[in-house]
Coordinates of C-alpha atoms and ligand atoms in Angstrom, one line a residue:
M175 CA -2.1 44.3 -53.1
L176 CA -0.6 42.7 -49.9
N177 CA -3.1 39.8 -50.1
Y178 CA -2.2 39.2 -53.7
L179 CA 1.5 39.1 -53.0
E180 CA 1.0 36.9 -49.9
S181 CA -0.9 34.4 -51.9
S182 CA 1.5 34.4 -54.9
T183 CA 4.9 34.5 -53.3
R184 CA 6.8 31.5 -51.7
D185 CA 8.4 32.0 -48.3
N186 CA 11.0 29.3 -48.7
G187 CA 14.1 31.5 -48.3
F188 CA 15.1 29.7 -45.1
Y189 CA 15.0 26.3 -47.0
A190 CA 17.2 27.9 -49.7
F191 CA 19.7 28.8 -47.0
I192 CA 19.6 25.2 -45.6
L193 CA 20.2 23.8 -49.1
T194 CA 23.1 26.3 -49.7
S195 CA 24.6 25.3 -46.3
A196 CA 24.5 21.6 -47.2
V197 CA 26.2 22.3 -50.6
I198 CA 28.9 24.4 -48.9
G199 CA 29.4 21.8 -46.2
A200 CA 29.7 19.0 -48.8
S201 CA 32.1 21.2 -50.9
L202 CA 34.3 21.8 -47.8
F203 CA 34.3 18.1 -47.1
Q204 CA 35.4 17.4 -50.6
G205 CA 38.3 19.8 -50.2
V206 CA 37.0 22.6 -52.5
E207 CA 39.4 25.5 -52.2
F208 CA 37.3 28.5 -51.0
H209 CA 40.4 30.7 -50.8
Y210 CA 39.9 31.4 -54.6
V211 CA 37.0 33.6 -53.7
Y212 CA 39.2 35.7 -51.3
S213 CA 42.0 36.0 -53.7
H214 CA 39.6 37.0 -56.6
F215 CA 37.2 39.1 -54.4
L216 CA 37.4 42.2 -56.7
Q217 CA 36.8 40.2 -59.8
F218 CA 33.7 38.6 -58.2
A219 CA 32.4 42.0 -57.2
L220 CA 33.0 43.4 -60.6
G221 CA 31.2 40.4 -62.3
A222 CA 28.2 40.9 -60.0
T223 CA 28.1 44.6 -60.8
V224 CA 28.1 43.9 -64.6
F225 CA 25.3 41.4 -64.0
C226 CA 23.3 44.1 -62.2
V227 CA 23.7 46.6 -65.0
V228 CA 22.4 44.1 -67.5
L229 CA 19.5 43.1 -65.2
S230 CA 18.6 46.7 -64.7
V231 CA 18.5 47.4 -68.5
Y232 CA 16.3 44.3 -68.9
L233 CA 14.0 45.5 -66.1
Y234 CA 13.7 49.0 -67.6
M235 CA 13.0 47.7 -71.1
R236 CA 10.3 45.3 -70.0
S237 CA 8.7 48.0 -67.8
L238 CA 8.0 50.0 -71.0
K239 CA 5.5 47.3 -72.0
A240 CA 4.0 47.0 -68.5
P241 CA 0.4 48.0 -67.9
R242 CA 0.0 51.3 -65.9
N243 CA -1.4 49.4 -62.9
D244 CA 1.9 47.5 -62.6
L245 CA 4.1 50.6 -62.3
S246 CA 5.6 51.5 -58.9
P247 CA 4.2 54.5 -57.0
A248 CA 7.9 55.7 -56.9
S249 CA 8.3 55.9 -60.7
S250 CA 8.2 59.5 -62.1
G251 CA 8.2 59.4 -65.9
N252 CA 11.9 60.6 -66.0
A253 CA 13.8 57.8 -67.7
V254 CA 17.1 58.2 -65.7
Y255 CA 15.2 58.3 -62.3
D256 CA 13.0 55.4 -63.2
F257 CA 16.0 53.3 -64.4
F258 CA 17.4 53.9 -60.9
I259 CA 14.3 53.6 -58.7
G260 CA 12.6 50.9 -60.8
R261 CA 9.6 51.5 -63.0
E262 CA 7.7 48.3 -62.6
L263 CA 6.7 47.4 -59.0
N264 CA 6.8 43.6 -59.0
P265 CA 8.2 42.3 -62.3
R266 CA 7.6 38.6 -62.9
I267 CA 8.5 35.9 -65.3
G268 CA 5.5 33.7 -65.2
T269 CA 4.9 33.3 -61.4
F270 CA 8.5 34.0 -60.6
D271 CA 8.7 37.4 -58.8
L272 CA 12.1 38.8 -59.6
K273 CA 12.2 41.5 -56.9
Y274 CA 11.0 39.2 -54.1
F275 CA 13.6 36.6 -55.0
C276 CA 16.5 39.1 -55.2
E277 CA 15.6 41.0 -52.1
L278 CA 16.9 38.4 -49.6
R279 CA 18.2 35.2 -51.1
P280 CA 21.2 35.7 -53.4
G281 CA 22.5 38.8 -51.4
L282 CA 22.0 37.6 -47.8
I283 CA 23.0 34.0 -48.5
G284 CA 26.0 35.3 -50.5
W285 CA 27.0 37.6 -47.7
V286 CA 27.3 34.8 -45.1
V287 CA 29.0 32.6 -47.6
I288 CA 31.6 35.4 -48.2
N289 CA 31.9 35.8 -44.4
L290 CA 32.8 32.1 -44.2
V291 CA 35.3 32.5 -46.9
M292 CA 36.9 35.3 -44.9
L293 CA 37.0 33.1 -41.8
L294 CA 38.8 30.3 -43.7
A295 CA 41.2 32.9 -45.2
E296 CA 42.0 34.3 -41.7
M297 CA 42.9 30.8 -40.5
K298 CA 45.0 30.1 -43.5
I299 CA 46.8 33.5 -43.7
Q300 CA 47.3 34.0 -40.0
D301 CA 48.1 30.3 -39.6
R302 CA 45.5 29.7 -36.9
A303 CA 44.1 26.4 -35.8
I304 CA 40.8 28.1 -34.9
P305 CA 39.3 31.5 -36.0
S306 CA 39.9 34.5 -33.8
L307 CA 37.2 35.5 -31.3
A308 CA 36.6 38.8 -33.3
M309 CA 36.0 36.8 -36.5
I310 CA 33.6 34.4 -34.7
L311 CA 31.6 37.3 -33.3
V312 CA 31.3 39.0 -36.7
N313 CA 30.3 35.8 -38.4
S314 CA 27.8 34.8 -35.7
F315 CA 26.2 38.2 -35.5
Q316 CA 25.7 38.5 -39.2
L317 CA 24.6 34.9 -39.5
L318 CA 21.9 35.6 -36.9
Y319 CA 20.8 38.7 -38.9
V320 CA 20.6 36.7 -42.2
V321 CA 18.9 33.6 -40.7
D322 CA 16.4 35.9 -38.9
A323 CA 15.6 37.7 -42.1
L324 CA 15.1 34.4 -44.1
W325 CA 13.0 32.9 -41.2
N326 CA 10.8 35.9 -41.2
E327 CA 10.8 36.4 -44.9
E328 CA 7.1 37.1 -45.0
A329 CA 7.7 40.3 -43.1
L330 CA 9.3 41.6 -46.3
L331 CA 5.8 42.1 -47.7
T332 CA 5.1 45.1 -45.6
T333 CA 8.5 46.9 -46.3
M334 CA 9.0 50.0 -48.5
D335 CA 11.1 48.0 -50.9
I336 CA 8.2 45.8 -51.8
I337 CA 5.2 48.1 -51.4
H338 CA 6.6 51.3 -52.8
D339 CA 9.9 51.1 -54.7
G340 CA 10.1 49.6 -58.2
F341 CA 12.7 47.0 -59.1
G342 CA 15.5 48.9 -60.9
F343 CA 19.2 49.6 -60.5
M344 CA 19.0 50.8 -56.9
L345 CA 17.5 47.5 -55.5
A346 CA 19.3 45.2 -58.0
F347 CA 22.7 46.7 -57.1
G348 CA 21.9 46.9 -53.4
D349 CA 20.6 43.4 -53.2
L350 CA 23.2 41.6 -55.4
V351 CA 26.4 43.6 -55.0
W352 CA 26.3 46.0 -52.1
V353 CA 24.9 43.6 -49.4
P354 CA 27.2 40.6 -50.1
F355 CA 30.4 42.5 -51.0
I356 CA 30.3 45.5 -48.7
Y357 CA 28.4 44.1 -45.7
S358 CA 31.1 41.4 -45.4
F359 CA 33.7 44.1 -45.0
Q360 CA 34.3 43.6 -41.2
A361 CA 35.2 39.9 -41.9
F362 CA 37.4 41.0 -44.9
Y363 CA 39.2 43.5 -42.7
L364 CA 39.9 41.0 -39.9
V365 CA 41.8 38.7 -42.4
S366 CA 44.6 41.2 -42.7
H367 CA 44.1 43.2 -39.5
P368 CA 44.0 40.8 -36.6
N369 CA 42.3 42.1 -33.4
E370 CA 42.4 40.3 -30.2
V371 CA 39.1 40.8 -28.2
S372 CA 39.0 40.0 -24.5
W373 CA 36.2 38.0 -23.0
P374 CA 34.8 40.9 -20.9
M375 CA 34.8 43.1 -24.1
A376 CA 33.2 40.2 -26.1
S377 CA 30.5 39.9 -23.5
L378 CA 29.6 43.6 -23.7
I379 CA 29.5 43.4 -27.4
I380 CA 27.2 40.4 -27.3
V381 CA 24.8 42.2 -24.9
L382 CA 24.7 45.2 -27.2
K383 CA 24.0 43.0 -30.2
L384 CA 21.2 41.2 -28.3
C385 CA 19.6 44.5 -27.2
G386 CA 19.6 45.7 -30.9
Y387 CA 18.2 42.4 -32.0
V388 CA 15.3 42.5 -29.4
I389 CA 14.3 46.0 -30.5
F390 CA 14.7 45.2 -34.3
R391 CA 12.8 41.9 -34.2
G392 CA 10.1 43.1 -31.7
A393 CA 9.3 46.2 -33.8
N394 CA 9.3 44.5 -37.2
S395 CA 7.2 41.6 -35.9
Q396 CA 4.7 43.9 -34.1
K397 CA 4.1 46.0 -37.3
N398 CA 3.9 43.0 -39.5
A399 CA 1.4 41.2 -37.2
F400 CA -0.7 44.4 -37.0
R401 CA -0.7 44.9 -40.8
K402 CA -1.7 41.3 -41.4
N403 CA -4.5 41.2 -38.8
P404 CA -5.3 44.5 -37.0
S405 CA -7.7 42.7 -34.7
D406 CA -5.1 40.1 -33.6
P407 CA -6.0 39.4 -29.9
K408 CA -2.3 39.4 -29.1
L409 CA -2.1 43.1 -30.1
A410 CA -5.3 44.1 -28.3
H411 CA -3.4 46.0 -25.6
L412 CA -1.8 48.4 -28.1
K413 CA -3.2 51.9 -28.7
T414 CA -3.9 53.0 -32.3
I415 CA -4.9 56.1 -34.2
H416 CA -7.5 55.8 -36.9
T417 CA -6.7 57.2 -40.4
S418 CA -9.0 58.2 -43.2
T419 CA -7.6 55.3 -45.4
G420 CA -9.2 52.7 -43.1
K421 CA -5.7 51.6 -41.9
N422 CA -4.7 52.3 -38.3
L423 CA -1.4 53.4 -36.9
L424 CA 0.2 51.9 -33.8
V425 CA 0.9 54.6 -31.1
S426 CA 2.1 52.4 -28.3
G427 CA 4.4 49.4 -27.9
W428 CA 7.6 49.6 -30.0
W429 CA 5.9 52.1 -32.4
G430 CA 5.1 54.4 -29.5
F431 CA 8.7 54.5 -28.4
V432 CA 10.1 56.2 -31.6
R433 CA 8.7 56.4 -35.1
H434 CA 11.2 53.9 -36.5
P435 CA 12.1 51.5 -33.7
N436 CA 13.2 48.9 -36.3
Y437 CA 15.9 51.3 -37.6
L438 CA 17.1 52.0 -34.1
G439 CA 17.6 48.2 -33.4
D440 CA 19.2 47.7 -36.8
L441 CA 21.7 50.5 -36.0
I442 CA 22.6 49.2 -32.6
M443 CA 23.3 45.8 -34.2
A444 CA 25.4 47.5 -36.9
L445 CA 27.6 49.0 -34.2
A446 CA 28.0 45.6 -32.5
W447 CA 29.2 44.1 -35.8
S448 CA 32.0 46.7 -36.0
L449 CA 33.3 46.7 -32.5
P450 CA 35.1 43.3 -32.7
C451 CA 37.4 45.0 -35.3
G452 CA 38.8 47.3 -32.6
F453 CA 39.6 51.0 -32.9
N454 CA 42.7 51.1 -35.0
H455 CA 40.9 52.1 -38.2
I456 CA 37.7 53.9 -39.3
L457 CA 37.0 51.5 -42.2
P458 CA 35.2 48.7 -40.1
Y459 CA 32.9 51.5 -39.0
F460 CA 32.0 52.5 -42.6
Y461 CA 28.9 50.3 -42.4
V462 CA 27.6 52.0 -39.2
I463 CA 28.2 55.5 -40.7
Y464 CA 26.8 54.6 -44.1
F465 CA 23.8 52.8 -42.6
T466 CA 23.0 55.7 -40.3
M467 CA 22.9 58.0 -43.4
L468 CA 20.8 55.5 -45.3
L469 CA 18.2 55.0 -42.6
V470 CA 18.0 58.8 -41.8
H471 CA 17.3 59.4 -45.5
R472 CA 14.9 56.4 -45.7
E473 CA 13.0 57.7 -42.7
A474 CA 12.6 61.1 -44.4
R475 CA 11.3 59.4 -47.5
D476 CA 8.9 57.2 -45.5
E477 CA 7.8 60.3 -43.5
Y478 CA 7.0 62.1 -46.7
H479 CA 4.9 59.2 -48.0
C480 CA 3.1 58.6 -44.7
K481 CA 2.2 62.3 -44.4
K482 CA 0.7 62.2 -47.9
K483 CA -1.1 58.9 -47.2
Y484 CA -2.4 59.6 -43.7
G485 CA -2.6 63.5 -43.5
V486 CA -3.9 64.7 -40.1
A487 CA -3.7 61.3 -38.5
W488 CA 0.1 61.2 -39.3
E489 CA 0.6 64.6 -37.7
K490 CA -1.2 63.4 -34.6
Y491 CA 1.1 60.4 -34.5
C492 CA 4.1 62.6 -34.8
Q493 CA 2.9 64.7 -31.9
R494 CA 2.4 61.7 -29.7
V495 CA 5.7 60.1 -30.8
P496 CA 8.0 63.0 -31.4
Y497 CA 11.3 61.2 -32.0
R498 CA 12.1 59.6 -35.3
I499 CA 14.8 57.1 -34.6
F500 CA 16.9 58.0 -31.5
P501 CA 14.9 58.7 -28.3
Y502 CA 15.5 62.3 -27.1
I503 CA 18.1 62.9 -29.8
Y504 CA 16.4 62.7 -33.3
Ligands
NDP239 P1 9.3 49.8 -42.3 O1 9.3 48.4 -42.2 O2 9.6 50.6 -41.1 O3 8.0 50.3 -43.0 C1 7.5 51.6 -43.0 C2 6.0 51.5 -43.2 O4 5.5 51.0 -41.9 C3 5.3 52.9 -43.4 O5 5.4 53.3 -44.7 C4 3.9 52.5 -42.9 O6 3.4 51.8 -44.0 C5 4.1 51.6 -41.8 N1 4.1 52.3 -40.5 C6 4.9 53.3 -40.1 N2 4.6 53.7 -38.9 C7 3.6 52.9 -38.4 C8 2.9 52.7 -37.2 N3 3.1 53.6 -36.2 N4 1.9 51.8 -37.1 C9 1.7 50.9 -38.2 N5 2.4 51.0 -39.4 C10 3.3 51.9 -39.5 O7 10.4 50.4 -43.3 P2 11.5 49.7 -44.2 O8 11.0 49.0 -45.3 O9 12.4 50.9 -44.5 O10 12.4 48.7 -43.2 C11 12.1 47.4 -42.9 C12 13.3 46.8 -42.2 O11 14.4 46.6 -43.1 C13 13.8 47.7 -41.0 O12 14.1 46.9 -39.9 C14 15.1 48.3 -41.6 O13 16.0 48.5 -40.5 C15 15.6 47.1 -42.5 N6 16.4 47.6 -43.6 C16 17.7 47.1 -43.7 C17 18.5 47.4 -44.7 C18 19.9 46.9 -44.7 O14 20.6 47.2 -45.7 N7 20.3 46.0 -43.8 C19 18.1 48.5 -45.7 C20 16.8 49.0 -45.5 C21 16.0 48.5 -44.5 P3 1.8 51.4 -44.1 O15 1.1 52.2 -43.1 O16 1.4 51.6 -45.5 O17 1.8 49.9 -43.7

């Protein structure tokens, strides 16, 4: 299936980002008032939510006509659950893959555009000539995350969202509402809650962010390269376990450190995004708390599927790599 997806999907998310940036830059140059998005934030979020409900109903209805082979392994036959998790794995209109398109582009690009709106709102409301250091850190960190995801768009093809879950309300809402409107919360918070960050503190936060990024990118790229070409000479130094499915599991390198090194890196970065907001309120830390719960639950789901898929080989892997996400803790 991976080969089929690879040959039929277009990895041009990064170019979509460049095009959007050019349009935003031109609009700013023409004096378009972006403050409107800040002052009507709730209305935009509500509009996106209504769109997702309509899209999910469409996805469910069309899945009723889909051939059995096109259904997601996560679908259960229960209408409510399937509406939520998605019944059809990769719904398409002609060659246009709806899930692949929605996974990164509208949500991630929308997220950084909203962050920019918050940066401009901060300057306007707080009467600043330049944005605060806290706002610059939040914007730059999250911009790096988004650009990295779009640059490595192809790595999406080996994630659970693409290979296991269908396209239903969960992913539609997550991709099109939750990511752009909730993940931009730190920038939103800073507009009305200024926080001065000293340079030594900023340096520590930058180091934390970079550590998280190195783990996150290293782990995701290593697994992606291994799944694409298990005999890649660059990965020849890594130890593997053979499984009865014919696929191997990495047991050294990042994947020998903990069983989900990519989640560990992601969580470290999430903490670095919240710290510029200071410690006066718990709300900027909502993302780290929610994301920890999401990834712990996601890890349990993945563990269940891998155990079913790989049986004894998976148990061997768990013995050799005992910690799930946090070394010596969990
Ligand atoms: P992973 O990319 O971790 O994929 C899990 C799969 O990897 C398993 O099902 C298995 O599939 C394979 N795998 C597991 N262990 C090994 C091993 N030792 N060797 C080789 N293959 C292995 O999961 P996700 O899709 O959950 O996450 C992808 C990225 O997206 C992560 O970095 C995560 O942090 C991020 N993410 C971000 C979110 C956000 O909101 N910002 C939300 C969710 C995820 P198989 O063997 O079949 O290939």
